[in-house]
Coordinates of C-alpha atoms in Angstrom, one line a residue:
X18 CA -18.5 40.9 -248.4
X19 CA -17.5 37.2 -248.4
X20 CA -16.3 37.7 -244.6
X21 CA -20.2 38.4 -243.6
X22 CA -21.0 35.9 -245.4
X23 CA -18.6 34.0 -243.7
X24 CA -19.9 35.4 -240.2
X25 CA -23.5 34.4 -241.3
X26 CA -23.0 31.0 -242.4
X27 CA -20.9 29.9 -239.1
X28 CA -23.8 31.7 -236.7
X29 CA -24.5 28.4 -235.5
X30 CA -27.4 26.8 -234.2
X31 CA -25.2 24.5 -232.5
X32 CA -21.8 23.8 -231.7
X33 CA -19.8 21.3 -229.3
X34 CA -16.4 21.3 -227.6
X35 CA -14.3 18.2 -226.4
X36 CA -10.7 18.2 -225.3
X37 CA -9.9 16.8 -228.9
X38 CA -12.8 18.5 -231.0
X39 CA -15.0 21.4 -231.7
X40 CA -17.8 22.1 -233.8
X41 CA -19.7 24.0 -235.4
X42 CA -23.2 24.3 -237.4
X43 CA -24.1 26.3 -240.0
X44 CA -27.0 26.9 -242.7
X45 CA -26.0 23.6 -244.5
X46 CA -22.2 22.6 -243.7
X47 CA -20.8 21.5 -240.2
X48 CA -16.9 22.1 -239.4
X49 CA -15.3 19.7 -237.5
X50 CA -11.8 21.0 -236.1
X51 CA -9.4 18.6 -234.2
X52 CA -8.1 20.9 -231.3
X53 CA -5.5 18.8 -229.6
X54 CA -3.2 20.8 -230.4
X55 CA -0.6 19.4 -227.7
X56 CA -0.3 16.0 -229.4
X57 CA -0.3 18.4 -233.2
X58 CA -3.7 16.7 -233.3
X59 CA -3.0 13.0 -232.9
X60 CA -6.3 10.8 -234.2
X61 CA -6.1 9.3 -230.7
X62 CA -8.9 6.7 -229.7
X63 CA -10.9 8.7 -228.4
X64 CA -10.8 11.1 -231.6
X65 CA -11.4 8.3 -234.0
X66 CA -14.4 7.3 -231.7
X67 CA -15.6 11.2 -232.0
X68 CA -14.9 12.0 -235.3
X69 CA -16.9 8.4 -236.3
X70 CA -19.7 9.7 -234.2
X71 CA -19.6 13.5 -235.5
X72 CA -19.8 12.2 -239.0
X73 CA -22.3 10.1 -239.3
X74 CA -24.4 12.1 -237.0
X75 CA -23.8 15.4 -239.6
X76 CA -24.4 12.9 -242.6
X77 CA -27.8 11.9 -241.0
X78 CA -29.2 15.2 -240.6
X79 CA -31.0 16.2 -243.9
X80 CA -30.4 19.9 -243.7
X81 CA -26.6 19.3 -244.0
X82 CA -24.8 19.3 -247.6
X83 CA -21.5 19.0 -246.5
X84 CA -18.4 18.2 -244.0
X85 CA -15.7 20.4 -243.2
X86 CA -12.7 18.6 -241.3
X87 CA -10.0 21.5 -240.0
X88 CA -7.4 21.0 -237.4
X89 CA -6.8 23.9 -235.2
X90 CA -2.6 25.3 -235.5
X91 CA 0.1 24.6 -237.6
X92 CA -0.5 20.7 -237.7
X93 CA -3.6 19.1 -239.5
X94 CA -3.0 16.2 -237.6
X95 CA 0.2 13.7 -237.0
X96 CA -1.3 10.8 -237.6
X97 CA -1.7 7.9 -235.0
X98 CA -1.3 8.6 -231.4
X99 CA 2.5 6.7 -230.7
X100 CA 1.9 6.6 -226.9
X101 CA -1.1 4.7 -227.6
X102 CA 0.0 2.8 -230.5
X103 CA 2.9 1.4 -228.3
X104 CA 0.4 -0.5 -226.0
X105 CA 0.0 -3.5 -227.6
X106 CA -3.4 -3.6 -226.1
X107 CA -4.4 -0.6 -227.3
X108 CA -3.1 -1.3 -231.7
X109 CA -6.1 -4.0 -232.8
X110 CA -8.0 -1.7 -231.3
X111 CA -7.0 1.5 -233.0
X112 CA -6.9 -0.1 -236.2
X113 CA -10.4 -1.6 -236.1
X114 CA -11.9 2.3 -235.2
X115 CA -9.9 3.6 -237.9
X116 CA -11.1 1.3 -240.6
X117 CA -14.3 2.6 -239.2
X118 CA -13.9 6.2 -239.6
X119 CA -12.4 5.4 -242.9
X120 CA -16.0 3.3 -244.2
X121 CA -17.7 6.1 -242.3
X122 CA -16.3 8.7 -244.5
X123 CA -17.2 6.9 -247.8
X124 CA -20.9 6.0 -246.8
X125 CA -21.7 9.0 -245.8
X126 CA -24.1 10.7 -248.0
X127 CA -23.1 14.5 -248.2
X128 CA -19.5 15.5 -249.1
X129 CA -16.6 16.0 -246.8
X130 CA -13.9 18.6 -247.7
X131 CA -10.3 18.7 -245.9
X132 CA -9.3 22.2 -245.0
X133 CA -5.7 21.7 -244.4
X134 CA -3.1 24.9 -243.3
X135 CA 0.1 22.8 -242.0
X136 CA 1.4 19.0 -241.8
X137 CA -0.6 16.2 -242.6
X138 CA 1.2 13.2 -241.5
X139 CA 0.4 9.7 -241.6
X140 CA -3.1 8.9 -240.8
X141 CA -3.2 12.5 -240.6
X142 CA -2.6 12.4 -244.4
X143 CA -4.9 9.1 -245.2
X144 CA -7.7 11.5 -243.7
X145 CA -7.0 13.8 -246.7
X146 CA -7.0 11.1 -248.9
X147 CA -10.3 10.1 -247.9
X148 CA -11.7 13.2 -248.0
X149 CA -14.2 13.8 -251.3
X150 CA -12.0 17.1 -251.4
X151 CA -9.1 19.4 -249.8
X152 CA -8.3 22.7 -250.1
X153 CA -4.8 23.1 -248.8
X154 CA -2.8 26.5 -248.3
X155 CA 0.8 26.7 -249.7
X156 CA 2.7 26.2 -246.5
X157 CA 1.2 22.9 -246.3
X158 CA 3.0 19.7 -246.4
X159 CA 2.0 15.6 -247.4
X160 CA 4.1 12.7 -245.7
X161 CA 4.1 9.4 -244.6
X162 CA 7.0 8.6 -242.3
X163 CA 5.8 5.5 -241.0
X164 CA 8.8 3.9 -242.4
X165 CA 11.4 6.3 -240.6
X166 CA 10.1 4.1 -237.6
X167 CA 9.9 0.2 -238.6
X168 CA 5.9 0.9 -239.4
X169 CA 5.6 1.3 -242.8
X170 CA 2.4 3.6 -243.4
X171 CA 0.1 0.4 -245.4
X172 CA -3.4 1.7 -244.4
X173 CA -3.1 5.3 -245.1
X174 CA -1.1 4.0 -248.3
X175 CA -4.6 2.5 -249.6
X176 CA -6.5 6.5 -250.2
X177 CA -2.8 7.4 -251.4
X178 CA -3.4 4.8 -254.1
X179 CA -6.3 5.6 -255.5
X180 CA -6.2 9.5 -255.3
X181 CA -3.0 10.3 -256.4
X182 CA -0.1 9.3 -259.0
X183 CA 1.1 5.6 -258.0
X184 CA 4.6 6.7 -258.2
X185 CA 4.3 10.1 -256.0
X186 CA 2.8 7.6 -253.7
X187 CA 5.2 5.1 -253.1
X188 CA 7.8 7.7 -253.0
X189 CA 5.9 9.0 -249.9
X190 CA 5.2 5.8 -248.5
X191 CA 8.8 3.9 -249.0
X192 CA 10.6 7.3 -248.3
X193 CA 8.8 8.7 -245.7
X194 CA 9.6 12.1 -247.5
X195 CA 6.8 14.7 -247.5
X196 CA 5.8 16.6 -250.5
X197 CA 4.8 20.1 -250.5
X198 CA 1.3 21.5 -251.2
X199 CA 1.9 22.4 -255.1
X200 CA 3.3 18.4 -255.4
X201 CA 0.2 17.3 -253.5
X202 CA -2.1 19.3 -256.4
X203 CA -0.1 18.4 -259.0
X204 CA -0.3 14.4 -258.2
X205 CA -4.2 14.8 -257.4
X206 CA -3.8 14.8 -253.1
X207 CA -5.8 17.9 -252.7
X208 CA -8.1 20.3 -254.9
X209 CA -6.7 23.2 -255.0
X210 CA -4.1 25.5 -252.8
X211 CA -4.6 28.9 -252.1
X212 CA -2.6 31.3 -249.6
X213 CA -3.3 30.8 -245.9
X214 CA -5.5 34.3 -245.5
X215 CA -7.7 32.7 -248.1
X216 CA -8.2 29.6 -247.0
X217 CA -11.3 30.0 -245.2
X218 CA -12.8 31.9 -247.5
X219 CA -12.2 28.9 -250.5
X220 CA -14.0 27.0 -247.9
X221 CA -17.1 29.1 -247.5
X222 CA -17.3 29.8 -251.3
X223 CA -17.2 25.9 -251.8
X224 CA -19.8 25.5 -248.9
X225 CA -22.1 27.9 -250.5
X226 CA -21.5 26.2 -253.7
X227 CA -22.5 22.5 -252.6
X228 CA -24.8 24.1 -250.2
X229 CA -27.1 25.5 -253.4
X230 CA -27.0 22.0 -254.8
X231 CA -30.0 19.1 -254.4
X232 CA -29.0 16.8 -251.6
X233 CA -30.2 13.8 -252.7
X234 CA -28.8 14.6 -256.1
X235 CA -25.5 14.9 -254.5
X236 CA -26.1 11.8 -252.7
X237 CA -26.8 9.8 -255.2
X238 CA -24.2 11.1 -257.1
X239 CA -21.3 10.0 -254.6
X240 CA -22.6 6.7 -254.3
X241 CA -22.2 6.0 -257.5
X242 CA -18.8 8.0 -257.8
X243 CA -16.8 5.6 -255.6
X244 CA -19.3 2.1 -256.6
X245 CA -17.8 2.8 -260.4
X246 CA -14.2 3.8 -259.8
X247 CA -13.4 0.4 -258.9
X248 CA -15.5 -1.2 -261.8
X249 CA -14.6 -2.3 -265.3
X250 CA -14.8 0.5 -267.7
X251 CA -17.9 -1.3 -269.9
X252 CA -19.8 -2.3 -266.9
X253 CA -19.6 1.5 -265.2
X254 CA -20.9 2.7 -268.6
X255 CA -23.5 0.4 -268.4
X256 CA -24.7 1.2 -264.7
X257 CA -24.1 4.4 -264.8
X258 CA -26.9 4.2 -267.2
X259 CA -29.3 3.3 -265.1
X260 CA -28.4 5.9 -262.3
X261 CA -29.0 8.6 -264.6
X262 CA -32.2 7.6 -265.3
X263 CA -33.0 6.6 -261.4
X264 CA -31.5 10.0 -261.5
X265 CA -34.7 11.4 -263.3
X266 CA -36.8 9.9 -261.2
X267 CA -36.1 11.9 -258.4
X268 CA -38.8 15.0 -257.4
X269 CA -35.2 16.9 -257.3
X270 CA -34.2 16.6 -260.6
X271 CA -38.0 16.9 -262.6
X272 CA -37.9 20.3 -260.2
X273 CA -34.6 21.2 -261.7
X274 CA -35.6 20.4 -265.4
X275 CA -38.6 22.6 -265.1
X276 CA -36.8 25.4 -263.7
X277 CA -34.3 25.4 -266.8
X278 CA -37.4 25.6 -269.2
X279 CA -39.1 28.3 -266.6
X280 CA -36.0 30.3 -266.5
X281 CA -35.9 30.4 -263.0
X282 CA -34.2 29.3 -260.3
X283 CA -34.8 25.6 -258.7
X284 CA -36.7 24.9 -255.5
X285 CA -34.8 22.0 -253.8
X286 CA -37.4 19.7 -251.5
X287 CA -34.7 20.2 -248.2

């Protein structure tokens, strides 16, 4: 039954193709799969540029709920395209755009959910770290082996940091040695593994979950979640106050309060 489901929610009303990425539209989530599979999905500059633009354009559409990033083959991605990395022309400028996707990730106002099946490498692996979630399958694998070649990996070493345990991340980072997907879970890397034949299906189910929820309930609520991790205990308390009662402001939530005491089910206003 879940593979209809599946089938119904990914009858898109849209979709686009580039040499380096595909996507799709469904009912209230929009999968964005690197297909450059040739360079195992290297976040080139012309990726970074496309993924920056495909992400803000899905957060920006108010029948969205959430982002699903995939790579397409047995590599999630590999990180930072070398060939272009060793143009000195080319590195302030590949930086700069990849700062960029990484701010674009955090402001934007609907979830985004890593689906990884393979190697994430690298930048390949920061962009797991700053996803708000990642459902990995157990054949998957974590590294950052920037060091193995005189770079050590210091920007995707700054999600590592905050996501996982400090010690499993500098072992990656001054190693270069990747951990496997129950290591990733364990630490706090990804959400939860399943086996590759039911990795798509975790996705939808989580889709359909999110995709039930209030939208500017969930937005306000990741705003807040990343503003208050890097505040002091007391004063997170203490703002976190008021957002629960902006919170209660919103035409969402008085909907979803009345439901409870109607016994029915809520009527979102998108």
């Amino acid at each position: 039954m879940l593979k209809s489901v599946l089938r119904q929610l990914y009858r898109h009303k849209s979709s686009s193709s580039s040499e380096n990425i595909t996507t799709i539209k469904s009912a209230n989530s929009y999968r964005i799969t690197l297909s450059d599979s040739k360079t195992r999905n290297t976040l080139s500059i012309v990726t970074l540029q496309h993924l920056i633009e495909e992400i803000k354009n899905a957060g920006d559409d108010l029948s969205l709920k959430s982002i699903v990033l995939c790579g397409n083959g047995p590599v999630f991605s590999a990180g930072h395209n070398l060939n272009e990395l060793s143009i000195p022309e080319n590195q302030k400028i590949i930086f700069s755009l990849a700062t960029k996707l990484m701010n674009t990730m955090i402001d934007c106002p609907i979830p985004i959910i890593a689906c990884v099946d393979g190697i994430a490498a690298a930048s390949g692996c920061q962009l797991v770290a700053a996803s708000d979630m990642a459902i990995c399958s157990n054949r998957s694998s974590f590294s950052t082996p920037g060091v193995n070649l005189g770079l050590f990996c210091s920007t995707p070493g700054i999600p590592l940091a905050r996501v996982m345990s400090k010690k499993t991340a500098a072992y990656m980072l001054f190693t270069g040695t990747p951990i496997n997907a129950e290591e990733a879970l364990r630490t706090g890397l990804v959400s939860k593994v399943v086996q590759p034949e039911e990795l798509d299906d975790e996705i939808t189910k989580l889709t359909i979950l999110i995709g039930q929820k209030s939208r500017s309930v969930i937005t306000l609520g990741k705003k807040f979640f990343y503003r208050q991790i890097d505040e002091n205990i007391k004063l997170a308390y203490k703002n976190g106050e008021q957002i629960m009662l902006d919170n209660l402001e919103l035409n969402d939530c008085k909907e979803g309060l009345q439901s409870f005491v109607e016994k029915r089910k809520p009527k979102w206003s998108n």
